[in-house]
């Protein structure tokens, strides 16, 4: 049984991931920033902790994850957010969690990144929010991959709420496409509970290879 902390615990992928981990016997804590989201986490058996990733102190963030076996960064500024929140959430909060892992002695960190973060635009025009987003994701991924932690970076294509198929295409660089959030959650379960993806960075979209098989072939 593992204790997994999900940063951004009320996110759509985060709730699916939390539910799957709990079903498989793990303890899950979700870090959220609104008290009124607690019930949604508790409904799927996830413990809620109020931690605003943009304002928490380094010491308090380290305290929030202390004793965990692994963390998953599932937060994001969100589709409606502007460039500023790409910086404060997608970049800075993800790195704050890397630093907190170092302080708290938590070795395992799984990042939900994004397809395209491998080659972000060199100079992001602040009005091009998607470019700013990709640069933020790339910067956070780089910080994690050079942190010395046992990391995995998962870069999904466009997320949908279609039912999962359990089948994916996964690799260092794959052709762009969609993937249901529930399939991403299944991939993350394997990443965080098994050691096989430590030190791996990959893109993932829907495909025709069963998830376990695709990950084993990495
Ligand atoms: N959408 C796509 O097509 C796509 C593609 C590839 C990768 N991704 C990435 O995949 C990840 C998960 O996607 P998703 O659809 O599950 O995202 P989501 O539903 O937008 O969830 C993001 C969560 O982050 C939380 N959050 C934001 N700021 C926070 C803060 N300061 N403290 C604590 N929590 C905070 C939000 O909480 P609030 O409810 O309080 O705002 C929200 O629950 C994101 O990182 C996204 O960038 C998305």
Short mmCIF file of C-alpha atoms and ligand atoms in Angstrom, two decimals:
data_model
loop_
_atom_site.label_atom_id
_atom_site.label_comp_id
_atom_site.label_asym_id
_atom_site.label_seq_id
_atom_site.Cartn_x
_atom_site.Cartn_y
_atom_site.Cartn_z
CA UNK A 1 0.00 0.00 0.00
CA UNK A 2 1.37 3.38 -0.97
CA UNK A 3 0.51 6.88 0.17
CA UNK A 4 0.25 9.13 -2.86
CA UNK A 5 -0.23 12.90 -2.71
CA UNK A 6 -1.87 14.53 -5.73
CA UNK A 7 -1.15 18.24 -6.15
CA UNK A 8 -4.23 19.83 -7.70
CA UNK A 9 -6.41 17.10 -6.24
CA UNK A 10 -9.70 18.42 -7.60
CA UNK A 11 -8.61 18.36 -11.23
CA UNK A 12 -10.47 16.12 -13.65
CA UNK A 13 -7.55 13.74 -14.16
CA UNK A 14 -6.66 14.00 -10.47
CA UNK A 15 -10.09 12.80 -9.31
CA UNK A 16 -10.03 9.84 -11.71
CA UNK A 17 -6.50 8.96 -10.61
CA UNK A 18 -7.37 9.26 -6.93
CA UNK A 19 -10.38 7.00 -7.34
CA UNK A 20 -8.34 4.33 -9.17
CA UNK A 21 -5.56 4.37 -6.58
CA UNK A 22 -8.05 4.08 -3.71
CA UNK A 23 -9.84 1.19 -5.46
CA UNK A 24 -6.47 -0.58 -5.65
CA UNK A 25 -5.88 -0.22 -1.93
CA UNK A 26 -3.68 2.86 -1.77
CA UNK A 27 -4.01 5.88 0.47
CA UNK A 28 -4.44 9.14 -1.45
CA UNK A 29 -4.33 12.75 -0.31
CA UNK A 30 -5.40 15.52 -2.68
CA UNK A 31 -4.09 19.06 -2.24
CA UNK A 32 -6.90 21.50 -3.06
CA UNK A 33 -7.44 25.22 -2.65
CA UNK A 34 -11.17 25.42 -1.87
CA UNK A 35 -12.77 23.84 1.15
CA UNK A 36 -15.96 23.21 -0.84
CA UNK A 37 -14.12 20.73 -3.07
CA UNK A 38 -13.54 18.39 -0.12
CA UNK A 39 -16.74 16.40 -0.62
CA UNK A 40 -15.83 15.52 -4.22
CA UNK A 41 -12.56 13.99 -3.04
CA UNK A 42 -14.09 12.20 -0.07
CA UNK A 43 -16.78 10.71 -2.31
CA UNK A 44 -14.05 8.66 -4.03
CA UNK A 45 -12.14 7.92 -0.84
CA UNK A 46 -9.45 10.58 -1.23
CA UNK A 47 -8.38 12.64 1.79
CA UNK A 48 -8.44 16.38 1.17
CA UNK A 49 -5.86 18.87 2.42
CA UNK A 50 -6.19 22.61 1.88
CA UNK A 51 -2.98 23.72 0.18
CA UNK A 52 -3.00 26.57 -2.31
CA UNK A 53 0.01 25.72 -4.44
CA UNK A 54 0.48 29.36 -5.48
CA UNK A 55 0.69 30.78 -1.96
CA UNK A 56 1.85 27.96 0.33
CA UNK A 57 5.26 28.43 1.97
CA UNK A 58 8.02 25.98 1.03
CA UNK A 59 8.03 24.60 4.58
CA UNK A 60 4.27 24.05 4.63
CA UNK A 61 4.31 22.35 1.23
CA UNK A 62 7.09 20.03 2.41
CA UNK A 63 5.04 19.34 5.55
CA UNK A 64 1.97 18.50 3.45
CA UNK A 65 3.78 15.73 1.57
CA UNK A 66 5.96 14.43 4.38
CA UNK A 67 5.81 10.65 4.67
CA UNK A 68 4.27 10.16 1.22
CA UNK A 69 5.67 7.45 -1.04
CA UNK A 70 5.12 9.54 -4.15
CA UNK A 71 3.56 12.72 -5.54
CA UNK A 72 1.72 13.45 -8.77
CA UNK A 73 1.55 16.99 -10.15
CA UNK A 74 -1.95 17.24 -11.64
CA UNK A 75 -2.59 20.96 -11.20
CA UNK A 76 -2.85 23.44 -14.02
CA UNK A 77 -3.82 27.03 -14.59
CA UNK A 78 -6.68 25.64 -16.66
CA UNK A 79 -7.95 26.39 -20.16
CA UNK A 80 -9.48 29.74 -19.20
CA UNK A 81 -6.38 31.09 -17.48
CA UNK A 82 -3.98 33.64 -18.88
CA UNK A 83 -0.19 33.71 -19.17
CA UNK A 84 0.32 34.77 -15.55
CA UNK A 85 -1.21 31.60 -14.14
CA UNK A 86 0.77 29.41 -16.56
CA UNK A 87 3.79 30.86 -14.76
CA UNK A 88 2.45 30.58 -11.20
CA UNK A 89 0.84 27.12 -11.51
CA UNK A 90 2.19 25.16 -14.47
CA UNK A 91 5.78 26.38 -13.88
CA UNK A 92 6.30 27.69 -10.35
CA UNK A 93 3.96 25.38 -8.41
CA UNK A 94 5.33 22.31 -10.19
CA UNK A 95 8.86 23.36 -9.24
CA UNK A 96 7.80 24.21 -5.68
CA UNK A 97 6.64 20.59 -5.44
CA UNK A 98 10.04 19.37 -6.72
CA UNK A 99 11.74 21.41 -4.00
CA UNK A 100 9.29 20.20 -1.37
CA UNK A 101 10.10 16.60 -2.30
CA UNK A 102 13.77 17.34 -1.69
CA UNK A 103 13.03 18.87 1.71
CA UNK A 104 10.57 16.18 2.79
CA UNK A 105 12.64 13.26 1.49
CA UNK A 106 9.94 12.11 -0.97
CA UNK A 107 11.79 10.52 -3.91
CA UNK A 108 9.04 9.72 -6.38
CA UNK A 109 7.48 12.45 -8.56
CA UNK A 110 5.19 11.89 -11.54
CA UNK A 111 4.50 14.96 -13.67
CA UNK A 112 1.45 15.46 -15.87
CA UNK A 113 3.07 17.48 -18.60
CA UNK A 114 1.74 18.03 -22.13
CA UNK A 115 2.48 16.94 -25.66
CA UNK A 116 4.58 19.66 -27.29
CA UNK A 117 6.59 20.43 -24.14
CA UNK A 118 9.58 18.70 -25.75
CA UNK A 119 9.83 21.50 -28.32
CA UNK A 120 8.28 24.66 -26.92
CA UNK A 121 8.62 27.94 -28.84
CA UNK A 122 11.92 29.70 -28.04
CA UNK A 123 10.36 33.04 -27.23
CA UNK A 124 6.81 33.01 -26.04
CA UNK A 125 4.80 36.10 -26.95
CA UNK A 126 2.84 36.77 -23.72
CA UNK A 127 -0.35 37.06 -25.82
CA UNK A 128 0.21 33.55 -27.15
CA UNK A 129 -1.02 31.80 -24.04
CA UNK A 130 -0.58 28.32 -25.48
CA UNK A 131 3.10 29.04 -26.20
CA UNK A 132 3.55 30.40 -22.67
CA UNK A 133 1.88 27.23 -21.37
CA UNK A 134 4.21 24.94 -23.34
CA UNK A 135 7.26 26.84 -22.14
CA UNK A 136 6.03 26.62 -18.55
CA UNK A 137 5.49 22.88 -18.89
CA UNK A 138 8.92 22.43 -20.50
CA UNK A 139 10.64 24.45 -17.79
CA UNK A 140 8.98 22.51 -15.00
CA UNK A 141 9.80 19.20 -16.72
CA UNK A 142 13.46 20.23 -17.03
CA UNK A 143 13.63 21.15 -13.36
CA UNK A 144 12.17 17.79 -12.39
CA UNK A 145 14.39 15.80 -14.74
CA UNK A 146 17.53 17.40 -13.30
CA UNK A 147 16.35 17.23 -9.68
CA UNK A 148 17.82 13.87 -8.74
CA UNK A 149 14.36 12.62 -7.77
CA UNK A 150 12.93 9.38 -9.21
CA UNK A 151 10.83 11.12 -11.85
CA UNK A 152 8.46 10.23 -14.66
CA UNK A 153 7.15 12.83 -17.13
CA UNK A 154 3.89 11.95 -18.89
CA UNK A 155 2.98 14.16 -21.88
CA UNK A 156 -0.58 13.45 -23.02
CA UNK A 157 -2.21 14.75 -26.18
CA UNK A 158 -5.51 16.66 -26.06
CA UNK A 159 -7.60 15.44 -23.12
CA UNK A 160 -11.22 14.37 -23.62
CA UNK A 161 -13.94 13.05 -21.33
CA UNK A 162 -14.74 10.12 -23.64
CA UNK A 163 -14.83 6.72 -21.92
CA UNK A 164 -11.40 5.13 -21.65
CA UNK A 165 -10.44 2.44 -24.14
CA UNK A 166 -7.48 1.05 -22.18
CA UNK A 167 -5.42 1.29 -25.36
CA UNK A 168 -2.78 3.87 -26.17
CA UNK A 169 0.11 4.88 -28.36
CA UNK A 170 3.09 5.82 -26.24
CA UNK A 171 6.65 6.81 -27.05
CA UNK A 172 9.31 9.53 -26.85
CA UNK A 173 7.52 11.33 -29.69
CA UNK A 174 4.16 10.25 -31.11
CA UNK A 175 1.79 11.79 -33.65
CA UNK A 176 -0.61 14.31 -32.07
CA UNK A 177 -4.07 13.16 -31.05
CA UNK A 178 -6.63 12.90 -28.28
CA UNK A 179 -6.74 10.72 -25.20
CA UNK A 180 -9.53 10.25 -22.65
CA UNK A 181 -8.68 11.52 -19.17
CA UNK A 182 -9.50 8.09 -17.72
CA UNK A 183 -6.83 6.46 -19.87
CA UNK A 184 -4.32 9.07 -18.70
CA UNK A 185 -5.32 8.23 -15.13
CA UNK A 186 -4.67 4.51 -15.77
CA UNK A 187 -1.24 5.33 -17.18
CA UNK A 188 -0.48 7.44 -14.11
CA UNK A 189 -1.50 4.62 -11.76
CA UNK A 190 1.13 2.38 -13.33
CA UNK A 191 3.72 5.16 -13.27
CA UNK A 192 3.32 6.03 -9.62
CA UNK A 193 2.89 2.51 -8.23
CA UNK A 194 5.61 0.74 -10.23
CA UNK A 195 9.28 1.51 -10.73
CA UNK A 196 9.42 0.71 -14.45
CA UNK A 197 8.93 4.29 -15.68
CA UNK A 198 11.47 5.96 -13.38
CA UNK A 199 13.60 8.28 -15.54
CA UNK A 200 11.22 8.04 -18.52
CA UNK A 201 9.61 10.92 -20.41
CA UNK A 202 7.01 10.02 -23.02
CA UNK A 203 4.08 11.31 -25.06
CA UNK A 204 0.80 9.41 -25.01
CA UNK A 205 -2.40 9.47 -27.09
CA UNK A 206 -5.15 6.95 -27.76
CA UNK A 207 -4.01 3.96 -29.76
CA UNK A 208 -4.30 0.22 -30.04
CA UNK A 209 -1.79 -1.15 -27.53
CA UNK A 210 -3.04 -2.13 -24.06
CA UNK A 211 -1.69 0.28 -21.43
CA UNK A 212 0.44 -2.23 -19.52
CA UNK A 213 1.92 -3.60 -22.73
CA UNK A 214 2.72 -0.11 -24.05
CA UNK A 215 4.47 0.85 -20.83
CA UNK A 216 6.40 -2.41 -20.68
CA UNK A 217 7.68 -1.76 -24.22
CA UNK A 218 9.21 1.62 -23.27
N1 LIG B 1 -6.54 19.94 -21.50
C1 LIG B 1 -5.69 19.30 -22.27
O1 LIG B 1 -5.99 18.96 -23.43
C2 LIG B 1 -4.34 18.92 -21.74
C3 LIG B 1 -3.45 18.27 -22.57
C4 LIG B 1 -2.23 17.84 -22.04
C5 LIG B 1 -1.94 18.09 -20.71
N2 LIG B 1 -2.82 18.76 -19.93
C6 LIG B 1 -2.47 18.96 -18.50
O2 LIG B 1 -3.05 17.90 -17.79
C7 LIG B 1 -3.22 18.31 -16.42
C8 LIG B 1 -4.55 17.83 -15.90
O3 LIG B 1 -5.59 18.27 -16.74
P1 LIG B 1 -7.10 18.36 -16.18
O4 LIG B 1 -7.98 18.50 -17.34
O5 LIG B 1 -7.31 17.32 -15.16
O6 LIG B 1 -6.98 19.78 -15.44
P2 LIG B 1 -8.08 20.56 -14.60
O7 LIG B 1 -9.35 19.80 -14.52
O8 LIG B 1 -8.11 21.97 -15.12
O9 LIG B 1 -7.44 20.54 -13.14
C9 LIG B 1 -6.44 21.38 -12.73
C10 LIG B 1 -6.59 21.52 -11.23
O10 LIG B 1 -5.51 22.32 -10.73
C11 LIG B 1 -6.03 23.00 -9.63
N3 LIG B 1 -5.26 24.16 -9.23
C12 LIG B 1 -5.04 25.28 -9.95
N4 LIG B 1 -4.35 26.16 -9.20
C13 LIG B 1 -4.17 25.59 -8.00
C14 LIG B 1 -3.56 26.02 -6.79
N5 LIG B 1 -2.98 27.21 -6.69
N6 LIG B 1 -3.55 25.17 -5.73
C15 LIG B 1 -4.13 23.96 -5.81
N7 LIG B 1 -4.74 23.50 -6.92
C16 LIG B 1 -4.75 24.31 -7.99
C17 LIG B 1 -7.41 23.44 -10.07
O11 LIG B 1 -8.15 23.75 -8.94
P3 LIG B 1 -9.39 24.82 -8.94
O12 LIG B 1 -10.59 24.00 -9.21
O13 LIG B 1 -9.33 25.35 -7.55
O14 LIG B 1 -9.09 25.82 -10.01
C18 LIG B 1 -7.90 22.18 -10.78
O15 LIG B 1 -8.59 21.35 -9.90
C19 LIG B 1 -3.01 19.81 -16.41
O16 LIG B 1 -1.73 20.07 -15.88
C20 LIG B 1 -3.02 20.19 -17.86
O17 LIG B 1 -2.17 21.29 -18.08
C21 LIG B 1 -4.02 19.17 -20.41
#
